Amino acid sequence: MLLRSLFLVLFVAVLADAIVNAGAAAARAAYHRREMTALREGLASAVALAQQAAAGEVSPHPLSTCAYASNGGCTLRVDSDAAPSTAALPAATACPVASCTVLMQNNSAVSEGRSTFTISARVLAPNGDTLASRNATVAFRTFAQPPYATLVGSLDATLDAALTSGAGDDGGNVAGTLIHVRYSGPAGDVPGDVWRPVEQRPAGNAQPWNP
């Protein structure tokens, strides 16, 4: 009888410990998911900062937001930033392996160009410790007219949910993406295209996740 009682007490203790450990593991997993969600949101904010800068609207500036808050205050903070970069542009979809030539519309009414930015996001604990961080490179197609800047490429596949323009810049090599200029006059339309060829090379690998 005593042995059975001791066995029952031991069984209950082991079961309670397993339940506690499972609960703690579930809590850690949920917290980690919040970190990753916050990090992706931070990267999306960094993309928006870079796009505004590429369009000439503002200078890049750090942005800090509270991703998750509790009764005790902000439990997860996200810092987003963007800075102009000289890194190689994301590879054109029309030539993803070797170098290729893209055509930009150099007419002053369009003044097409490319602008590359390094973006970053950090998830911070309440004490300021960095819980997760991510860097990536994004490229924009810029114009003298609205929309001024459109996203055309990224070196980070994890940004697919945040980026709406795909993973590579077609550089005018896909039908319908070249920008043509025509002047209307009494004699009819007159072509006004001024092409500026630019060589584009495949870019390097995306930065790894941290952690």
Short mmCIF file of C-alpha atoms in Angstrom, two decimals:
data_model
loop_
_atom_site.label_atom_id
_atom_site.label_comp_id
_atom_site.label_asym_id
_atom_site.label_seq_id
_atom_site.Cartn_x
_atom_site.Cartn_y
_atom_site.Cartn_z
CA MET A 1 0.00 0.00 0.00
CA LEU A 2 2.78 2.38 0.93
CA LEU A 3 4.69 1.52 -2.23
CA ARG A 4 1.59 2.18 -4.31
CA SER A 5 1.09 5.52 -2.59
CA LEU A 6 4.72 6.51 -3.19
CA PHE A 7 4.42 5.51 -6.84
CA LEU A 8 1.26 7.60 -7.19
CA VAL A 9 2.92 10.62 -5.60
CA LEU A 10 5.93 10.23 -7.92
CA PHE A 11 3.67 9.86 -10.94
CA VAL A 12 1.73 13.01 -10.04
CA ALA A 13 4.99 14.94 -9.50
CA VAL A 14 6.41 13.85 -12.87
CA LEU A 15 3.12 14.65 -14.59
CA ALA A 16 2.98 18.10 -12.98
CA ASP A 17 6.58 18.79 -14.01
CA ALA A 18 5.80 17.72 -17.59
CA ILE A 19 2.77 19.99 -17.67
CA VAL A 20 4.81 22.93 -16.36
CA ASN A 21 7.58 22.30 -18.89
CA ALA A 22 5.06 21.97 -21.73
CA GLY A 23 3.41 25.21 -20.68
CA ALA A 24 6.76 26.99 -20.56
CA ALA A 25 7.71 25.63 -23.98
CA ALA A 26 4.39 26.76 -25.43
CA ALA A 27 4.90 30.22 -23.92
CA ARG A 28 8.41 30.44 -25.41
CA ALA A 29 7.12 29.35 -28.81
CA ALA A 30 4.34 31.93 -28.71
CA TYR A 31 6.81 34.65 -27.72
CA HIS A 32 9.15 33.63 -30.54
CA ARG A 33 6.27 33.85 -33.04
CA ARG A 34 5.58 37.35 -31.78
CA GLU A 35 9.24 38.24 -32.31
CA MET A 36 9.18 36.98 -35.90
CA THR A 37 5.90 38.76 -36.64
CA ALA A 38 7.29 41.96 -35.18
CA LEU A 39 10.48 41.57 -37.22
CA ARG A 40 8.56 41.19 -40.48
CA GLU A 41 6.44 44.21 -39.64
CA GLY A 42 9.63 46.13 -38.89
CA LEU A 43 11.09 45.18 -42.27
CA ALA A 44 7.89 46.27 -44.00
CA SER A 45 8.20 49.64 -42.24
CA ALA A 46 11.83 49.85 -43.38
CA VAL A 47 10.75 49.21 -46.98
CA ALA A 48 8.25 52.07 -46.69
CA LEU A 49 10.97 54.36 -45.30
CA ALA A 50 13.27 53.45 -48.18
CA GLN A 51 10.53 54.00 -50.77
CA GLN A 52 9.75 57.46 -49.39
CA ALA A 53 13.45 58.30 -49.53
CA ALA A 54 13.80 56.92 -53.08
CA ALA A 55 10.85 59.08 -54.14
CA GLY A 56 12.55 62.13 -52.66
CA GLU A 57 9.81 62.67 -50.10
CA VAL A 58 11.94 62.42 -46.96
CA SER A 59 15.45 61.58 -45.83
CA PRO A 60 15.81 58.11 -44.34
CA HIS A 61 15.34 58.18 -40.59
CA PRO A 62 15.07 55.47 -37.91
CA LEU A 63 11.59 54.49 -36.80
CA SER A 64 10.79 52.88 -33.44
CA THR A 65 7.40 51.33 -32.69
CA CYS A 66 5.89 49.13 -29.99
CA ALA A 67 4.94 45.80 -31.54
CA TYR A 68 3.40 44.21 -28.43
CA ALA A 69 2.29 45.77 -25.16
CA SER A 70 0.94 44.44 -21.88
CA ASN A 71 -0.27 46.01 -18.65
CA GLY A 72 3.36 46.46 -17.72
CA GLY A 73 4.13 48.47 -20.86
CA CYS A 74 5.81 47.66 -24.16
CA THR A 75 7.14 44.10 -24.19
CA LEU A 76 8.50 44.07 -27.74
CA ARG A 77 9.80 47.15 -29.55
CA VAL A 78 10.86 47.24 -33.19
CA ASP A 79 13.46 49.61 -34.63
CA SER A 80 13.39 50.03 -38.43
CA ASP A 81 15.92 51.89 -40.56
CA ALA A 82 16.91 52.43 -44.19
CA ALA A 83 20.03 53.86 -45.78
CA PRO A 84 21.17 54.39 -49.39
CA SER A 85 23.37 51.56 -50.58
CA THR A 86 25.90 50.94 -53.33
CA ALA A 87 25.25 47.19 -53.27
CA ALA A 88 24.58 45.37 -56.52
CA LEU A 89 20.98 45.53 -57.64
CA PRO A 90 18.85 42.39 -57.35
CA ALA A 91 19.24 40.28 -60.46
CA ALA A 92 16.86 41.05 -63.31
CA THR A 93 14.20 38.40 -63.80
CA ALA A 94 14.93 38.34 -67.52
CA CYS A 95 18.57 37.40 -66.90
CA PRO A 96 18.91 35.89 -63.41
CA VAL A 97 22.24 34.15 -64.00
CA ALA A 98 24.46 36.30 -66.21
CA SER A 99 24.82 40.04 -66.66
CA CYS A 100 22.34 41.77 -68.94
CA THR A 101 21.51 45.22 -70.25
CA VAL A 102 18.41 47.04 -69.07
CA LEU A 103 16.94 50.07 -70.83
CA MET A 104 16.02 53.15 -68.83
CA GLN A 105 13.92 55.99 -70.19
CA ASN A 106 16.24 59.01 -70.13
CA ASN A 107 13.72 61.52 -71.47
CA SER A 108 13.60 64.41 -68.98
CA ALA A 109 9.86 63.90 -68.54
CA VAL A 110 10.56 60.48 -67.04
CA SER A 111 14.24 60.42 -65.97
CA GLU A 112 14.08 56.75 -65.01
CA GLY A 113 16.70 55.53 -62.57
CA ARG A 114 17.47 52.93 -59.94
CA SER A 115 17.93 53.46 -56.23
CA THR A 116 19.19 50.81 -53.81
CA PHE A 117 18.77 50.82 -50.04
CA THR A 118 19.94 48.67 -47.17
CA ILE A 119 17.08 48.13 -44.75
CA SER A 120 17.19 46.74 -41.24
CA ALA A 121 14.91 45.83 -38.37
CA ARG A 122 15.61 44.91 -34.75
CA VAL A 123 13.26 43.46 -32.16
CA LEU A 124 14.13 44.68 -28.68
CA ALA A 125 13.22 43.44 -25.22
CA PRO A 126 12.03 45.91 -22.54
CA ASN A 127 15.61 46.12 -21.19
CA GLY A 128 16.95 47.03 -24.63
CA ASP A 129 18.48 43.65 -25.50
CA THR A 130 18.25 42.70 -29.18
CA LEU A 131 16.11 39.57 -29.55
CA ALA A 132 16.21 39.30 -33.35
CA SER A 133 17.53 41.34 -36.25
CA ARG A 134 17.49 41.27 -40.04
CA ASN A 135 19.20 43.18 -42.85
CA ALA A 136 18.23 43.17 -46.52
CA THR A 137 18.76 45.11 -49.74
CA VAL A 138 15.88 46.52 -51.75
CA ALA A 139 15.87 48.31 -55.11
CA PHE A 140 13.44 50.87 -56.54
CA ARG A 141 12.69 52.06 -60.03
CA THR A 142 12.55 55.86 -59.82
CA PHE A 143 10.84 58.44 -62.05
CA ALA A 144 10.39 62.19 -62.37
CA GLN A 145 6.60 61.71 -62.33
CA PRO A 146 4.27 59.92 -59.87
CA PRO A 147 4.55 57.33 -58.41
CA TYR A 148 8.20 58.53 -58.27
CA ALA A 149 9.46 55.20 -56.88
CA THR A 150 8.26 51.61 -57.21
CA LEU A 151 9.79 48.57 -55.60
CA VAL A 152 11.44 46.27 -58.13
CA GLY A 153 13.68 43.90 -56.24
CA SER A 154 14.88 42.42 -52.98
CA LEU A 155 17.69 40.17 -51.80
CA ASP A 156 15.62 38.72 -48.98
CA ALA A 157 13.08 36.04 -49.90
CA THR A 158 11.54 36.29 -46.43
CA LEU A 159 10.14 39.66 -47.44
CA ASP A 160 7.73 38.17 -49.98
CA ALA A 161 4.77 38.96 -47.74
CA ALA A 162 5.84 42.57 -47.45
CA LEU A 163 6.98 43.24 -51.00
CA THR A 164 4.38 43.54 -53.74
CA SER A 165 6.59 43.80 -56.82
CA GLY A 166 8.29 40.44 -56.92
CA ALA A 167 11.87 39.35 -56.28
CA GLY A 168 13.64 40.77 -59.32
CA ASP A 169 13.77 43.85 -61.55
CA ASP A 170 12.73 43.02 -65.12
CA GLY A 171 14.55 46.17 -66.24
CA GLY A 172 12.26 46.72 -69.19
CA ASN A 173 13.07 43.30 -70.63
CA VAL A 174 9.52 42.05 -70.15
CA ALA A 175 6.86 43.22 -72.61
CA GLY A 176 4.88 46.16 -71.31
CA THR A 177 7.38 47.37 -68.70
CA LEU A 178 9.35 49.76 -70.91
CA ILE A 179 8.24 53.38 -70.57
CA HIS A 180 7.70 55.10 -73.91
CA VAL A 181 7.43 58.85 -74.52
CA ARG A 182 5.46 60.34 -77.41
CA TYR A 183 4.81 63.98 -78.28
CA SER A 184 1.47 64.96 -79.74
CA GLY A 185 1.31 67.69 -82.36
CA PRO A 186 -0.54 68.83 -85.49
CA ALA A 187 1.35 66.27 -87.53
CA GLY A 188 0.49 63.44 -85.13
CA ASP A 189 2.44 61.60 -82.51
CA VAL A 190 6.23 61.83 -82.55
CA PRO A 191 8.42 59.33 -80.66
CA GLY A 192 10.36 60.90 -77.80
CA ASP A 193 12.21 57.90 -76.43
CA VAL A 194 15.73 58.49 -75.14
CA TRP A 195 17.16 55.15 -74.07
CA ARG A 196 19.97 54.79 -71.56
CA PRO A 197 21.37 51.25 -71.45
CA VAL A 198 22.66 50.10 -68.08
CA GLU A 199 24.38 46.80 -67.34
CA GLN A 200 22.86 44.88 -64.47
CA ARG A 201 24.67 42.06 -62.68
CA PRO A 202 23.29 39.30 -60.46
CA ALA A 203 23.54 40.34 -56.83
CA GLY A 204 24.92 38.37 -53.89
CA ASN A 205 23.14 36.22 -51.38
CA ALA A 206 20.67 37.46 -48.80
CA GLN A 207 21.84 38.14 -45.28
CA PRO A 208 21.20 35.33 -42.79
CA TRP A 209 18.64 35.59 -40.02
CA ASN A 210 19.86 36.64 -36.60
CA PRO A 211 19.16 34.72 -34.51
#
